[in-house]
Amino acid sequence: MTIEIGQIAPDFSAKDQNGETITLSQFKGKKVVLYFYPRDATPGCTAQACDLRDNYQALLDQGYVVLGVSTDTEKKHQNFIAKYNLPFPLIADTEKEVHELYGTWQLKKFMGRESMGTVRTTFIIDENGVISDVISKVKTKAHAEQILK
């Protein structure tokens, strides 16, 4: 499934790092940064999360809610958040249900080998639940700049 600018963002219900249920619809009326990343505590994913953390106030000032999504467990998310002092929730999509909704679980090639994995992608969702931007070429060290452009 391909998500495109102008379409309604698929709603979902998933658990965050604390086992609390998060739904996209609970953020109706707010802008949402929904970012999918491969794995907690890897160099690129850490750079991306820390860039969003370092620019979190600017994102809040622009009316954004930030939600990270990976296939890691709640416990791994708790450790990642604690180690890097991340101020936003991380969704533990261990069954890949949210990934499937947004088309971010795909066949990837790395060093000549193919495997299924998360394609790093960020969806910007407006106050009405409509996709206003899709960032597929994520700059992990300058991601907030891409969002706030």
XYZ file of N, CA, C and O in Angstrom:
596
model
N 0.847 -1.190 0.000
C 0.000 0.000 0.000
C 0.888 1.247 0.000
O 1.859 1.324 0.732
N 0.543 2.200 -0.826
C 1.286 3.449 -0.889
C 0.422 4.570 -0.335
O -0.714 4.750 -0.752
N 0.978 5.282 0.607
C 0.282 6.425 1.200
C 0.729 7.670 0.437
O 1.927 7.891 0.253
N -0.234 8.472 0.031
C 0.091 9.651 -0.752
C -0.442 10.921 -0.098
O -1.415 10.885 0.662
N 0.206 12.031 -0.434
C -0.227 13.341 0.054
C -1.674 13.564 -0.375
O -2.047 13.264 -1.501
N -2.479 14.067 0.565
C -3.870 14.378 0.276
C -4.853 13.312 0.719
O -6.047 13.565 0.794
N -4.346 12.105 1.026
C -5.275 11.077 1.479
C -5.382 11.077 2.993
O -4.527 11.610 3.697
N -6.479 10.524 3.478
C -6.690 10.411 4.925
C -5.685 9.405 5.479
O -5.519 8.314 4.928
N -5.013 9.780 6.562
C -4.046 8.883 7.201
C -4.787 7.706 7.822
O -5.792 7.910 8.522
N -4.311 6.487 7.585
C -4.964 5.324 8.203
C -4.883 5.400 9.729
O -3.811 5.640 10.280
N -6.025 5.225 10.377
C -6.033 5.213 11.839
C -5.443 3.884 12.313
O -5.458 2.890 11.593
N -4.903 3.889 13.502
C -4.341 2.670 14.075
C -4.497 2.714 15.575
O -4.751 3.764 16.160
N -4.348 1.562 16.187
C -4.335 1.411 17.629
C -3.146 0.511 17.945
O -3.069 -0.602 17.427
N -2.209 1.018 18.751
C -0.993 0.264 19.051
C -0.486 0.658 20.436
O -0.899 1.677 20.992
N 0.423 -0.134 20.964
C 0.977 0.113 22.302
C 2.265 0.926 22.216
O 3.091 0.702 21.338
N 2.409 1.861 23.174
C 3.660 2.606 23.256
C 4.624 1.884 24.195
O 4.361 0.746 24.615
N 5.732 2.543 24.524
C 6.778 1.927 25.346
C 6.282 1.534 26.738
O 6.885 0.691 27.384
N 5.184 2.115 27.208
C 4.657 1.813 28.536
C 3.450 0.891 28.494
O 2.791 0.681 29.513
N 3.135 0.369 27.309
C 1.983 -0.505 27.181
C 0.668 0.248 27.079
O -0.400 -0.354 27.124
N 0.746 1.583 26.962
C -0.453 2.409 26.815
C -0.891 2.376 25.357
O -0.063 2.438 24.454
N -2.202 2.321 25.136
C -2.715 2.305 23.773
C -2.711 3.717 23.193
O -3.173 4.658 23.831
N -2.155 3.813 21.991
C -2.141 5.075 21.249
C -2.922 4.846 19.966
O -2.740 3.829 19.290
N -3.811 5.789 19.650
C -4.500 5.749 18.360
C -4.194 7.055 17.644
O -3.991 8.091 18.288
N -4.161 7.000 16.333
C -3.934 8.230 15.583
C -5.096 9.196 15.805
O -4.892 10.398 15.969
N -6.303 8.661 15.868
C -7.493 9.515 15.997
C -7.504 10.327 17.298
O -8.154 11.370 17.365
N -6.756 9.909 18.316
C -6.722 10.677 19.565
C -6.013 12.024 19.375
O -6.132 12.906 20.229
N -5.305 12.204 18.255
C -4.586 13.450 17.991
C -5.307 14.338 16.980
O -4.732 15.285 16.460
N -6.573 14.022 16.724
C -7.377 14.850 15.806
C -7.322 16.300 16.287
O -7.423 16.562 17.480
N -7.099 17.221 15.372
C -6.983 18.619 15.741
C -5.549 19.061 15.964
O -5.270 20.236 16.181
N -4.604 18.090 15.924
C -3.186 18.402 16.057
C -2.454 17.877 14.826
O -2.900 16.959 14.169
N -1.304 18.481 14.555
C -0.447 17.984 13.480
C 0.423 16.871 14.068
O 0.886 16.986 15.212
N 0.617 15.818 13.291
C 1.359 14.655 13.776
C 2.549 14.362 12.869
O 2.409 14.334 11.648
N 3.706 14.149 13.490
C 4.880 13.616 12.810
C 4.901 12.131 13.162
O 5.139 11.767 14.318
N 4.594 11.282 12.189
C 4.589 9.832 12.394
C 5.796 9.290 11.650
O 5.811 9.234 10.428
N 6.851 8.944 12.422
C 8.070 8.510 11.748
C 8.374 7.040 12.020
O 8.298 6.574 13.146
N 8.648 6.332 10.940
C 8.981 4.911 10.975
C 10.489 4.770 10.826
O 11.088 5.373 9.932
N 11.090 3.971 11.713
C 12.537 3.790 11.675
C 12.852 2.321 11.960
O 12.079 1.619 12.606
N 14.010 1.838 11.470
C 14.298 0.401 11.561
C 14.515 -0.169 12.965
O 13.923 -1.189 13.312
N 15.379 0.449 13.797
C 15.761 -0.235 15.031
C 16.277 0.744 16.075
O 17.065 1.634 15.750
N 15.865 0.567 17.314
C 16.365 1.379 18.424
C 17.882 1.217 18.563
O 18.418 0.123 18.364
N 18.537 2.312 18.936
C 19.952 2.326 19.335
C 20.936 1.975 18.217
O 22.074 1.635 18.497
N 20.509 2.054 16.960
C 21.448 1.920 15.848
C 21.894 3.337 15.474
O 21.212 4.309 15.803
N 23.027 3.486 14.808
C 23.554 4.839 14.573
C 22.581 5.793 13.876
O 22.364 6.913 14.360
N 22.000 5.381 12.765
C 21.085 6.270 12.027
C 19.825 6.569 12.805
O 19.342 7.707 12.832
N 19.273 5.557 13.439
C 18.027 5.736 14.199
C 18.251 6.592 15.439
O 17.396 7.396 15.810
N 19.408 6.445 16.056
C 19.743 7.266 17.215
C 19.927 8.721 16.788
O 19.417 9.638 17.440
N 20.632 8.942 15.669
C 20.826 10.305 15.165
C 19.481 10.960 14.868
O 19.255 12.130 15.213
N 18.577 10.208 14.253
C 17.262 10.744 13.906
C 16.472 11.098 15.171
O 15.913 12.192 15.279
N 16.416 10.174 16.118
C 15.664 10.409 17.355
C 16.242 11.584 18.139
O 15.491 12.414 18.666
N 17.565 11.672 18.192
C 18.194 12.762 18.946
C 17.997 14.110 18.250
O 17.838 15.131 18.926
N 17.971 14.116 16.918
C 17.683 15.357 16.203
C 16.255 15.825 16.506
O 16.020 17.011 16.756
N 15.313 14.897 16.528
C 13.936 15.251 16.866
C 13.840 15.709 18.321
O 13.140 16.667 18.636
N 14.591 15.038 19.198
C 14.631 15.454 20.617
C 15.192 16.867 20.751
O 14.623 17.706 21.445
N 16.294 17.140 20.069
C 16.955 18.436 20.199
C 16.107 19.570 19.628
O 16.292 20.727 20.011
N 15.208 19.250 18.721
C 14.339 20.252 18.096
C 12.878 20.093 18.524
O 11.979 20.642 17.888
N 12.670 19.364 19.608
C 11.321 19.030 20.047
C 10.498 20.276 20.374
O 9.334 20.370 19.995
N 11.117 21.241 21.034
C 10.361 22.450 21.394
C 9.913 23.206 20.144
O 8.785 23.689 20.086
N 10.766 23.272 19.138
C 10.397 23.932 17.880
C 9.233 23.197 17.212
O 8.323 23.824 16.659
N 9.255 21.870 17.289
C 8.152 21.074 16.736
C 6.865 21.338 17.522
O 5.801 21.539 16.927
N 6.965 21.367 18.847
C 5.796 21.672 19.680
C 5.263 23.071 19.369
O 4.051 23.272 19.260
N 6.176 24.022 19.218
C 5.779 25.403 18.932
C 5.018 25.510 17.617
O 4.188 26.410 17.450
N 5.299 24.603 16.685
C 4.594 24.582 15.394
C 3.325 23.716 15.460
O 2.662 23.507 14.446
N 3.026 23.176 16.653
C 1.799 22.410 16.844
C 1.893 20.929 16.540
O 0.870 20.256 16.388
N 3.107 20.390 16.473
C 3.281 18.972 16.144
C 3.293 18.074 17.372
O 3.792 18.457 18.423
N 2.775 16.873 17.190
C 2.942 15.751 18.106
C 3.894 14.803 17.380
O 3.756 14.600 16.175
N 4.873 14.246 18.076
C 5.834 13.337 17.456
C 5.586 11.919 17.959
O 5.501 11.693 19.174
N 5.469 10.977 17.019
C 5.313 9.562 17.348
C 6.309 8.760 16.524
O 6.307 8.837 15.298
N 7.155 7.993 17.191
C 8.082 7.107 16.503
C 7.507 5.699 16.453
O 6.809 5.285 17.380
N 7.804 4.971 15.369
C 7.295 3.607 15.215
C 8.423 2.702 14.730
O 9.077 3.002 13.724
N 8.646 1.603 15.450
C 9.538 0.558 14.964
C 8.984 -0.782 15.427
O 8.000 -0.837 16.173
N 9.622 -1.847 14.992
C 9.166 -3.184 15.364
C 9.786 -3.649 16.676
O 9.575 -4.786 17.088
N 10.533 -2.775 17.345
C 11.134 -3.132 18.629
C 10.060 -3.294 19.714
O 8.956 -2.762 19.598
N 10.436 -3.983 20.775
C 9.520 -4.243 21.889
C 9.382 -3.011 22.792
O 10.186 -2.076 22.722
N 8.369 -3.053 23.637
C 8.163 -1.979 24.610
C 9.413 -1.786 25.464
O 9.838 -0.662 25.724
N 10.017 -2.890 25.911
C 11.202 -2.823 26.775
C 12.373 -2.155 26.061
O 13.060 -1.308 26.631
N 12.602 -2.520 24.792
C 13.690 -1.875 24.035
C 13.418 -0.383 23.889
O 14.333 0.434 23.987
N 12.155 -0.029 23.646
C 11.790 1.386 23.546
C 12.046 2.111 24.869
O 12.565 3.233 24.870
N 11.704 1.477 25.981
C 11.933 2.102 27.292
C 13.420 2.397 27.484
O 13.799 3.484 27.932
N 14.266 1.429 27.126
C 15.712 1.606 27.273
C 16.234 2.720 26.361
O 17.070 3.532 26.772
N 15.748 2.760 25.126
C 16.162 3.768 24.147
C 15.760 5.164 24.621
O 16.566 6.106 24.592
N 14.532 5.288 25.099
C 14.033 6.569 25.606
C 14.853 7.016 26.816
O 15.253 8.182 26.909
N 15.123 6.101 27.738
C 15.872 6.442 28.949
C 17.310 6.851 28.619
O 17.824 7.844 29.141
N 17.955 6.104 27.730
C 19.358 6.366 27.397
C 19.540 7.718 26.712
O 20.518 8.432 26.969
N 18.585 8.086 25.847
C 18.740 9.311 25.066
C 17.766 10.423 25.463
O 17.689 11.448 24.796
N 17.039 10.212 26.577
C 16.133 11.230 27.110
C 15.145 11.726 26.042
O 15.001 12.928 25.831
N 14.500 10.786 25.377
C 13.557 11.140 24.314
C 12.227 11.577 24.925
O 11.684 10.881 25.777
N 11.684 12.725 24.487
C 10.476 13.270 25.109
C 9.166 12.852 24.442
O 8.105 13.335 24.818
N 9.229 11.967 23.452
C 8.028 11.572 22.711
C 7.851 10.060 22.781
O 8.804 9.317 22.993
N 6.616 9.578 22.597
C 6.362 8.140 22.669
C 6.885 7.388 21.454
O 6.954 7.926 20.347
N 7.239 6.127 21.700
C 7.649 5.210 20.638
C 6.678 4.043 20.627
O 6.414 3.426 21.664
N 6.148 3.755 19.459
C 5.172 2.675 19.306
C 5.895 1.370 19.039
O 6.775 1.297 18.168
N 5.522 0.344 19.809
C 6.100 -0.994 19.665
C 5.228 -1.793 18.695
O 4.273 -2.445 19.096
N 5.561 -1.715 17.417
C 4.774 -2.364 16.367
C 5.358 -3.740 16.052
O 5.746 -4.028 14.916
N 5.415 -4.594 17.078
C 6.071 -5.895 16.932
C 5.373 -6.806 15.928
O 6.007 -7.673 15.334
N 4.080 -6.616 15.725
C 3.337 -7.431 14.753
C 3.292 -6.778 13.366
O 2.671 -7.300 12.447
N 3.920 -5.612 13.262
C 4.031 -4.884 11.982
C 2.688 -4.421 11.417
O 2.571 -4.162 10.223
N 1.684 -4.277 12.251
C 0.359 -3.875 11.782
C 0.344 -2.424 11.301
O -0.249 -2.117 10.269
N 0.996 -1.522 12.039
C 1.038 -0.116 11.642
C 1.934 0.024 10.410
O 1.612 0.763 9.470
N 3.036 -0.712 10.396
C 3.918 -0.719 9.221
C 3.139 -1.122 7.960
O 3.301 -0.506 6.911
N 2.322 -2.152 8.082
C 1.550 -2.627 6.922
C 0.554 -1.563 6.461
O 0.381 -1.337 5.263
N -0.096 -0.889 7.407
C -1.050 0.166 7.063
C -0.404 1.289 6.252
O -1.007 1.851 5.354
N 0.850 1.597 6.606
C 1.542 2.720 5.980
C 2.520 2.290 4.885
O 3.205 3.132 4.302
N 2.610 0.998 4.628
C 3.457 0.510 3.545
C 4.944 0.640 3.806
O 5.741 0.725 2.860
N 5.350 0.633 5.065
C 6.764 0.820 5.392
C 7.502 -0.489 5.677
O 8.695 -0.461 5.964
N 6.816 -1.617 5.616
C 7.468 -2.929 5.783
C 7.637 -3.507 4.379
O 6.668 -3.909 3.736
N 8.878 -3.492 3.886
C 9.128 -3.851 2.498
C 10.378 -4.697 2.348
O 11.209 -4.765 3.252
N 10.502 -5.273 1.160
C 11.707 -6.011 0.811
C 12.830 -5.002 0.590
O 12.674 -4.049 -0.167
N 13.946 -5.208 1.280
C 15.080 -4.298 1.176
C 16.303 -5.099 0.732
O 16.407 -6.289 1.009
N 17.213 -4.423 0.060
C 18.483 -5.034 -0.334
C 19.604 -4.344 0.411
O 19.646 -3.119 0.493
N 20.496 -5.155 0.977
C 21.656 -4.615 1.679
C 22.827 -5.548 1.442
O 22.739 -6.737 1.754
N 23.877 -5.004 0.869
C 25.093 -5.781 0.575
C 24.766 -7.076 -0.184
O 25.260 -8.147 0.157
N 23.891 -6.950 -1.170
C 23.565 -8.083 -2.022
C 22.558 -9.065 -1.446
O 22.197 -10.035 -2.105
N 22.116 -8.828 -0.224
C 21.141 -9.728 0.398
C 19.791 -9.037 0.497
O 19.725 -7.841 0.747
N 18.736 -9.816 0.325
C 17.384 -9.278 0.442
C 16.746 -9.751 1.737
O 16.920 -10.908 2.132
N 16.022 -8.845 2.372
C 15.265 -9.210 3.575
C 14.155 -8.193 3.766
O 14.221 -7.076 3.251
N 13.160 -8.578 4.514
C 12.067 -7.654 4.831
C 12.523 -6.745 5.971
O 13.222 -7.179 6.883
N 12.118 -5.487 5.899
C 12.492 -4.553 6.947
C 11.744 -3.239 6.813
O 10.982 -3.026 5.868
N 11.992 -2.365 7.774
C 11.356 -1.053 7.798
C 12.054 -0.116 6.833
O 13.275 0.029 6.881
N 11.270 0.525 5.993
C 11.783 1.584 5.132
C 11.589 2.893 5.891
O 10.457 3.265 6.221
N 12.701 3.549 6.194
C 12.652 4.788 6.988
C 11.822 5.841 6.245
O 12.191 6.296 5.174
N 10.686 6.200 6.826
C 9.756 7.135 6.196
C 9.049 7.939 7.282
O 8.745 7.407 8.356
N 8.786 9.215 6.983
C 8.037 10.059 7.912
C 6.803 10.599 7.208
O 6.895 11.080 6.072
N 5.679 10.499 7.900
C 4.410 11.020 7.393
C 4.022 12.217 8.248
O 3.995 12.120 9.477
N 3.731 13.336 7.585
C 3.237 14.519 8.286
C 1.729 14.538 8.069
O 1.252 14.501 6.932
N 0.995 14.566 9.165
C -0.468 14.477 9.129
C -1.032 15.781 9.687
O -0.625 16.224 10.770
N -1.944 16.395 8.948
C -2.481 17.685 9.393
C -3.578 17.507 10.455
O -3.924 16.382 10.841
N -4.128 18.625 10.905
C -5.124 18.624 11.990
C -6.398 17.863 11.643
O -7.139 17.445 12.530
N -6.643 17.669 10.365
C -7.846 16.957 9.914
C -7.581 15.484 9.599
O -8.451 14.803 9.073
N -6.363 15.028 9.898
C -6.042 13.629 9.656
C -5.648 13.327 8.219
O -5.662 12.172 7.793
N -5.270 14.366 7.464
C -4.885 14.198 6.064
C -3.352 14.232 5.959
O -2.693 15.042 6.619
N -2.795 13.357 5.122
C -1.354 13.338 4.889
C -0.980 14.626 4.152
O -1.464 14.877 3.045
N -0.130 15.451 4.767
C 0.279 16.700 4.123
C 1.684 16.610 3.532
O 2.053 17.409 2.692
N 2.471 15.604 3.973
C 3.795 15.403 3.408
C 4.246 13.973 3.714
O 3.853 13.392 4.734
N 5.056 13.437 2.807
C 5.691 12.138 3.004
C 7.178 12.355 2.758
O 7.570 12.788 1.667
N 7.985 12.105 3.782
C 9.435 12.276 3.655
C 10.053 10.889 3.551
O 10.103 10.147 4.527
N 10.507 10.545 2.345
C 11.086 9.219 2.141
C 12.611 9.262 2.108
O 13.262 8.251 2.347
N 13.170 10.416 1.828
C 14.624 10.570 1.859
C 14.979 11.304 3.153
O 15.289 12.499 3.152
N 14.928 10.569 4.240
C 15.127 11.143 5.576
C 16.606 11.438 5.811
O 17.460 10.584 5.594
N 16.875 12.655 6.251
C 18.222 13.036 6.680
C 18.246 12.833 8.194
O 17.694 13.647 8.940
N 18.869 11.757 8.643
C 18.780 11.398 10.062
C 19.338 12.476 10.987
O 18.839 12.651 12.095
N 20.354 13.210 10.548
C 20.969 14.224 11.412
C 20.315 15.592 11.264
O 20.670 16.522 11.987
N 19.375 15.739 10.337
C 18.708 17.027 10.116
C 17.232 16.808 9.789
O 16.661 17.468 8.932
N 16.615 15.860 10.502
C 15.235 15.488 10.169
C 14.231 16.561 10.573
O 13.286 16.842 9.836
N 14.431 17.172 11.718
C 13.496 18.222 12.153
C 13.473 19.363 11.143
O 12.404 19.924 10.856
N 14.610 19.665 10.568
C 14.688 20.717 9.539
C 13.827 20.357 8.332
O 13.153 21.210 7.765
N 13.811 19.073 7.956
C 12.965 18.633 6.847
C 11.486 18.813 7.180
O 10.691 19.141 6.306
N 11.120 18.601 8.431
C 9.725 18.706 8.866
C 9.305 20.172 8.976
O 8.220 20.545 8.539
N 10.181 20.992 9.524
C 9.844 22.388 9.815
C 10.051 23.326 8.637
O 9.799 24.509 8.739
N 10.472 22.814 7.500
C 10.808 23.636 6.316
C 9.731 24.646 5.942
O 8.607 24.559 6.232
